[in-house]
Coordinates of C-alpha atoms in Angstrom, one line a residue:
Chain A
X1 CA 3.8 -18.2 -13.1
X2 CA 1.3 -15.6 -14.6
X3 CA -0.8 -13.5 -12.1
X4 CA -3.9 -14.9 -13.2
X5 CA -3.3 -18.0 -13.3
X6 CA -1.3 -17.9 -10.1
X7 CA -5.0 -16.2 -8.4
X8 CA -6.8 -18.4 -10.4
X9 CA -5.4 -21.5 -9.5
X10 CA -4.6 -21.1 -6.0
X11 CA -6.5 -23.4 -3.5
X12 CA -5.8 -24.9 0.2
X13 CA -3.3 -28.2 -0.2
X14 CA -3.5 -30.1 2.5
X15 CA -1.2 -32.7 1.8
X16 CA 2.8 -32.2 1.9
X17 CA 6.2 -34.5 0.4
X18 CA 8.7 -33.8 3.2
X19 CA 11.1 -31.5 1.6
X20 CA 12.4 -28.2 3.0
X21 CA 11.6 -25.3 1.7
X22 CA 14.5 -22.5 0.8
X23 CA 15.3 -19.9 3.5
X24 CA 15.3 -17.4 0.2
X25 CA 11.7 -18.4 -0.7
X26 CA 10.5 -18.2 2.8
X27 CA 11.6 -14.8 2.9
X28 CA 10.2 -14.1 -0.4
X29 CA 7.2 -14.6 0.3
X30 CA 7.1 -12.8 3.7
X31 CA 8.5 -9.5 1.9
X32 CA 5.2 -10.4 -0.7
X33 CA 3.0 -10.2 2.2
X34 CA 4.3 -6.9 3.7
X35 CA 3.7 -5.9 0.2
X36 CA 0.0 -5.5 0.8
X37 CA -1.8 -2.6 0.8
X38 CA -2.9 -1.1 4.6
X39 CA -5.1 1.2 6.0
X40 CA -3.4 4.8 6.2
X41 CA -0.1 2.5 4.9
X42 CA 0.0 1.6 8.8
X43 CA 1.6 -1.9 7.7
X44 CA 0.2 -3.5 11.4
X45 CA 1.7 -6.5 10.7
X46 CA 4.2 -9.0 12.3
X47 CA 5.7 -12.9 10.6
X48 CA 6.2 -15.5 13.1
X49 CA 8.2 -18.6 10.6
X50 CA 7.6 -21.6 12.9
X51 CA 9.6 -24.3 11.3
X52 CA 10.1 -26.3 14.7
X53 CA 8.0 -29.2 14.5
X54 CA 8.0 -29.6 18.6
X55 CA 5.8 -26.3 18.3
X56 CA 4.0 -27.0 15.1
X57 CA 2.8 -30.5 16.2
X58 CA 1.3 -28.4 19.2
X59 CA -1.1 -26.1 16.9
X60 CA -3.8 -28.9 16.5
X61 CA -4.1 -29.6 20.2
X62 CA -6.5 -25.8 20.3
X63 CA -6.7 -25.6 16.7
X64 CA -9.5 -27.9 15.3
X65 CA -8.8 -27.7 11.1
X66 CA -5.0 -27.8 11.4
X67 CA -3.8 -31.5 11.4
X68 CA -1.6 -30.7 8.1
X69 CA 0.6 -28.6 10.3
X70 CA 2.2 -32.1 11.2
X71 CA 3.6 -32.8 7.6
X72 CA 3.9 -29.0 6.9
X73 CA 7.5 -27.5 6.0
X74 CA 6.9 -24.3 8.0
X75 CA 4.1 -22.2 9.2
X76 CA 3.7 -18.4 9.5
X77 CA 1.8 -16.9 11.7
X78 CA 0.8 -13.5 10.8
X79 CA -0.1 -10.9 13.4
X80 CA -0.5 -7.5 14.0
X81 CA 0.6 -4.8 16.6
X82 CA -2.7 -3.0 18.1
X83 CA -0.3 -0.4 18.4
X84 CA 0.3 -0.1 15.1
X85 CA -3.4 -0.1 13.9
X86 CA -3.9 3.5 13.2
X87 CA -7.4 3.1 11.3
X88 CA -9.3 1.2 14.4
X89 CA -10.8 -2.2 12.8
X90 CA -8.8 -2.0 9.9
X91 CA -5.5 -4.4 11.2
X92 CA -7.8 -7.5 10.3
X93 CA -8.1 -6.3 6.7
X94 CA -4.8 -5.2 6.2
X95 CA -3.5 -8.7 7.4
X96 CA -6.1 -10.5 5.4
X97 CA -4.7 -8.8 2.7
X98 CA -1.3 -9.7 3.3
X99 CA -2.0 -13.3 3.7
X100 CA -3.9 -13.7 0.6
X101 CA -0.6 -12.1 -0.8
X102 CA 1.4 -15.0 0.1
X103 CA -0.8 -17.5 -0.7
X104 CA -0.6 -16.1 -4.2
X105 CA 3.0 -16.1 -3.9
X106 CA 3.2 -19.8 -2.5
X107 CA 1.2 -21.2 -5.5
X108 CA 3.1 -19.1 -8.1
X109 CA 6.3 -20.7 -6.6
X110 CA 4.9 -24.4 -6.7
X111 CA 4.0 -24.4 -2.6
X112 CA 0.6 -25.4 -1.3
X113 CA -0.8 -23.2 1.2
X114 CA -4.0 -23.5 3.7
X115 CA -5.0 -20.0 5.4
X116 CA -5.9 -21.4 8.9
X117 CA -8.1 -18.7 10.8
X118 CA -6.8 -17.4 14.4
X119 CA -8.8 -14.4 15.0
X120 CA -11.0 -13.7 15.7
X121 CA -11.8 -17.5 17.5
X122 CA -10.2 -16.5 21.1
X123 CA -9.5 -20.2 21.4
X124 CA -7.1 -20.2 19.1
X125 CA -5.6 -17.0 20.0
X126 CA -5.1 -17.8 23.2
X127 CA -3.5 -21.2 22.3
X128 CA -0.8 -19.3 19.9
X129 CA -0.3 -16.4 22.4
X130 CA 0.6 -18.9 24.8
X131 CA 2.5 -21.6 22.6
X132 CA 5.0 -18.5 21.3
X133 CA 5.2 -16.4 23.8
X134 CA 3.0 -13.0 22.2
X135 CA 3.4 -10.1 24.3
X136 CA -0.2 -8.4 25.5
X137 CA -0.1 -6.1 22.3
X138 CA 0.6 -8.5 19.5
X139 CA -2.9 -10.2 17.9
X140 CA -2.6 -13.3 16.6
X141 CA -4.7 -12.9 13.4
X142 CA -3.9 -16.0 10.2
X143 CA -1.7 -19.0 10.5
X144 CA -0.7 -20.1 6.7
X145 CA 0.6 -24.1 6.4
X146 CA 2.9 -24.7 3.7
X147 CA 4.5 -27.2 1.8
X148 CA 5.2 -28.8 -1.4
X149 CA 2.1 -30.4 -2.5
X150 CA 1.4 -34.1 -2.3
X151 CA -1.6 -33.7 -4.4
X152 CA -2.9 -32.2 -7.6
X153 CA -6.5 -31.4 -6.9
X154 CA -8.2 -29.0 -9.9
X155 CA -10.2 -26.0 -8.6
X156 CA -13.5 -26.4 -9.2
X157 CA -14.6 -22.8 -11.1
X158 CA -16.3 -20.2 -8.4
X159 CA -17.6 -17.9 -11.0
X160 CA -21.4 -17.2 -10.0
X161 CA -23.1 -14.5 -11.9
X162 CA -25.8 -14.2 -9.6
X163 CA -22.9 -12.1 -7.4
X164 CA -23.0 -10.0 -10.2
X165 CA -24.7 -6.7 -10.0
X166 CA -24.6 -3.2 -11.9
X167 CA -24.7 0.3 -10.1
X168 CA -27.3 -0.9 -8.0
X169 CA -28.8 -4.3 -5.9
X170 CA -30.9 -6.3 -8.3
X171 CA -31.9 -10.0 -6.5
X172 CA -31.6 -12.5 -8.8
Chain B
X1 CA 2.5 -10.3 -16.0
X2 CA 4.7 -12.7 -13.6
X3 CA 2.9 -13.6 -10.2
X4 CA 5.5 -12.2 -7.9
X5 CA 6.2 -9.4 -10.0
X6 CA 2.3 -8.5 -10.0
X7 CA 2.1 -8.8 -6.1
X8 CA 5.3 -6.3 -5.8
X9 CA 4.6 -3.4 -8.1
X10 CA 0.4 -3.3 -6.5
X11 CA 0.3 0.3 -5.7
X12 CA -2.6 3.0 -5.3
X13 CA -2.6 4.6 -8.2
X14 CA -5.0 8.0 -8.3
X15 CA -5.0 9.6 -11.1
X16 CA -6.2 8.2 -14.2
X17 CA -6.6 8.5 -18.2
X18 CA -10.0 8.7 -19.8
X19 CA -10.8 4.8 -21.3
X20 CA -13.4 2.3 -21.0
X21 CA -11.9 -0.9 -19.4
X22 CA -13.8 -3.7 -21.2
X23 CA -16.1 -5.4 -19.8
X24 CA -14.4 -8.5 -20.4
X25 CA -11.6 -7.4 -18.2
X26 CA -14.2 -6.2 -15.7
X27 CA -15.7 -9.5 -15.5
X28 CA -12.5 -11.2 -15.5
X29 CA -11.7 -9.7 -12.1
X30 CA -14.7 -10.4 -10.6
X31 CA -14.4 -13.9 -11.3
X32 CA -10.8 -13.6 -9.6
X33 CA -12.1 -12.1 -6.9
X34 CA -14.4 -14.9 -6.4
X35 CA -11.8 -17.0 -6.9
X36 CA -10.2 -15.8 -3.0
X37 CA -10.3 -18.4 0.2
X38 CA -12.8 -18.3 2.5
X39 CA -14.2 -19.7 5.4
X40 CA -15.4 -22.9 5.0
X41 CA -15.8 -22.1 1.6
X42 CA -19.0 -19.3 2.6
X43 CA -18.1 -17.5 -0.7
X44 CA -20.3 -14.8 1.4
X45 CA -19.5 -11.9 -1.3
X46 CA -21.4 -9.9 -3.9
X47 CA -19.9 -7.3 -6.3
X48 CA -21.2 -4.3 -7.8
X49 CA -19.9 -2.7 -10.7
X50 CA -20.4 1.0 -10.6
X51 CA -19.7 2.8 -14.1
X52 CA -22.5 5.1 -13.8
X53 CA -20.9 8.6 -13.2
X54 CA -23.9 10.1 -11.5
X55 CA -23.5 7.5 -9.1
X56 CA -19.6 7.6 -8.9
X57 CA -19.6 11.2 -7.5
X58 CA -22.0 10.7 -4.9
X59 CA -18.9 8.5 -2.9
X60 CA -16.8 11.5 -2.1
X61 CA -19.9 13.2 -0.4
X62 CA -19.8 10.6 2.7
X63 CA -16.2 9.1 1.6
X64 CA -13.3 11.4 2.5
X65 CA -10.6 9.8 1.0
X66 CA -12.1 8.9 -2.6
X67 CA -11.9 11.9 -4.7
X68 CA -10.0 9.4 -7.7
X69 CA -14.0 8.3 -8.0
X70 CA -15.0 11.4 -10.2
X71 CA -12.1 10.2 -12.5
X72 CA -12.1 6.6 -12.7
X73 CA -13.5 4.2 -15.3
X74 CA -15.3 2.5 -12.6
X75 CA -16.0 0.9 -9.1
X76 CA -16.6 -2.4 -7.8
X77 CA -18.2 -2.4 -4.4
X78 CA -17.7 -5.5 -2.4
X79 CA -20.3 -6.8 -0.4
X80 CA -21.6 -9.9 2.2
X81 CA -24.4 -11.2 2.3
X82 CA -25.0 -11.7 6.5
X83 CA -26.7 -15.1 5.3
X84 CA -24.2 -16.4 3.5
X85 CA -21.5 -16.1 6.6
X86 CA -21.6 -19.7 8.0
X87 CA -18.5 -18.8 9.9
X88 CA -18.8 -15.8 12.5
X89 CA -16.7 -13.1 12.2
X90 CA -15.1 -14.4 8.7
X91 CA -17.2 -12.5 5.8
X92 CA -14.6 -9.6 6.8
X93 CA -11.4 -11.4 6.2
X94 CA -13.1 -13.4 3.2
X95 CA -13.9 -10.1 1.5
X96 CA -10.1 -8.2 2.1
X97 CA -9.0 -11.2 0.3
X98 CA -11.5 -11.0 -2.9
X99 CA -10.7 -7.5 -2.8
X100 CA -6.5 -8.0 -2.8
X101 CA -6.5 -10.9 -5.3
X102 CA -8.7 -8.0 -7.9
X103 CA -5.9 -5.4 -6.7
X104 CA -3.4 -7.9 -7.8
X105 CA -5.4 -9.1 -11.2
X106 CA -5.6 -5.1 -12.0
X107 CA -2.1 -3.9 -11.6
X108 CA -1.4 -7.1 -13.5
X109 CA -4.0 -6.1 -16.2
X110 CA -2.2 -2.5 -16.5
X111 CA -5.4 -1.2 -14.5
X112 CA -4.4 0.9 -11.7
X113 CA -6.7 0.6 -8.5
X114 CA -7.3 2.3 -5.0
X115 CA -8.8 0.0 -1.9
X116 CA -11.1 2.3 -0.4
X117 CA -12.4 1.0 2.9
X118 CA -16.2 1.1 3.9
X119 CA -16.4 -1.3 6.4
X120 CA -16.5 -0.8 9.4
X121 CA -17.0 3.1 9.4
X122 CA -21.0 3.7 10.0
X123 CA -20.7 6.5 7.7
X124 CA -19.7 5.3 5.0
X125 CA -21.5 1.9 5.3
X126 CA -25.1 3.9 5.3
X127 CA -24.0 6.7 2.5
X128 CA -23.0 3.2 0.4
X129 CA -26.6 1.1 1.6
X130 CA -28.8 4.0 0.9
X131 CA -26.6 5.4 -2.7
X132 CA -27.0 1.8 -3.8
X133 CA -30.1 0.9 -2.2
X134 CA -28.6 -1.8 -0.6
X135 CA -31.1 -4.8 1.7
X136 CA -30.9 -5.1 5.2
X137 CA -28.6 -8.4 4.9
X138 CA -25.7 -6.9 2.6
X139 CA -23.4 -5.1 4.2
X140 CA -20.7 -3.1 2.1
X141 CA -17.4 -3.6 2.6
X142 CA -14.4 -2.3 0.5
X143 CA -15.0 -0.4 -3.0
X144 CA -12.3 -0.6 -5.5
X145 CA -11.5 2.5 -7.7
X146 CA -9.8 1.5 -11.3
X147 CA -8.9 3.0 -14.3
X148 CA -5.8 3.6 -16.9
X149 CA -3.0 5.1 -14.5
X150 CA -2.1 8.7 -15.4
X151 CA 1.2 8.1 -13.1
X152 CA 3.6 6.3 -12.3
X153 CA 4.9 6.2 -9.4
X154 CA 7.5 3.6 -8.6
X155 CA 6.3 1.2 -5.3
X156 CA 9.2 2.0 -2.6
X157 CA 10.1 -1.2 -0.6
X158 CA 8.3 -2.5 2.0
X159 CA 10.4 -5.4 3.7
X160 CA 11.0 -4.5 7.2
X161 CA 13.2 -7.0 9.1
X162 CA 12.1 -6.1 11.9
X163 CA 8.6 -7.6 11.4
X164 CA 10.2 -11.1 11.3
X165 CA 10.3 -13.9 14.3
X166 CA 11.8 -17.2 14.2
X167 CA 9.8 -20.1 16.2
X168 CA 8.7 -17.1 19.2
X169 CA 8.2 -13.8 19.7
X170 CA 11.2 -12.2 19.9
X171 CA 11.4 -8.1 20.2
X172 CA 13.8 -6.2 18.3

């Protein structure tokens, strides 16, 4: 699929047809995310594949928005090593980063994608530290649910000029 | 440009030739960028296109690492707008993405691009509020140099097995 369309017509599916998806991709699209750009190229980041539905069917017990993770393929969990962060405060962007890399990915290879937020909500951190195990240094930051899509929703366009400014603020 | 390909060659690329990008293109990648997730759909960003060179070599007085400014096409500074962020904490992470999927869309355009961070270093948030005369609710967050590469530089591999856990944590 072409880049633009692949950003442009990204969005968060929800709904999943049971069907595995290929070790090849999966790995695909975790070498996509370390792909992003970092602070300093510190690269902070860890991947946590959860493909075993007795932990995935555990997420939505502390996380509130993550029902899908029951009729998800797999799950990765991206985190990142605070002793890895080089630039202080910078590990949350450079993971951000590397999430919206794999959703990009996921939609130009037919998968739907939903980027659940972790961090900084220390519910949910705590629940994932816990339910995998995390040692004390390793920050649970973006949990993406994929799967092949079940439906076909268009994206609405987001285009809104009024975000639009040149080489100064001007309210509009 | 392919999707995966586009996400795999991103690079920071420096040095650039002397040419206008269009502003077609321009606003092209803005509307990508607002095309990124975000939290409950806050859309919390602004963008400011910089392509006035009296203003673009102001940056590297409180920027250290943006030098490429004095010989780029142009800028776009990301922004929030603190009223816009229904979700706590998120404006951050919903920004890093607006600003990765416009590093993608560039690189795919033939553009090359640098991420140049501005949040959260004080220093370079004020030199950026007061250069752009920024309100009290809009808080910079990431400028993005582009222009026509003058290199290239091939992207050396990223994928570090290491970085990948199965179901736990497991250390390696």
């Amino acid at each position: 699929m072409d880049a633009i369309e692949a950003i442009k017509t990204r969005r968060s599916i929800r709904k999943y047809i049971r069907k595995k998806i290929p070790n090849k991709t999966v790995n695909e699209l975790i070498e996509l995310g370390m792909n992003a750009p970092s602070a300093g190229n510190e690269k902070p980041w860890h991947f946590i594949i959860i493909n075993n539905y007795e932990i995935l069917k555990k997420i939505p017990i502390f996380h509130p928005h993550s029902n899908m993770l029951k009729k998800a393929s797999l799950a990765i969990l991206i985190c990142y090593d605070i002793n890895l962060e080089k630039h202080k405060g910078m590990a949350v962007q450079d993971c951000a980063a590397s999430t919206e890399n794999i959703l990009i990915a996921a939609n130009a290879k037919g998968l739907g994608s939903v980027w659940l937020g972790i961090y900084p909500r220390q519910e949910r951190m705590k629940g994932m530290i816990k339910l995998l195990n995390l040692p004390e240094n390793i920050i649970p930051f973006s949990l993406i649910s994929l799967g092949y899509p079940a439906d076909n929703v268009v994206k609405e366009k987001n285009i809104d000029l009024t975000r639009v400014h040149h080489n100064h603020w001007k309210s509009n």
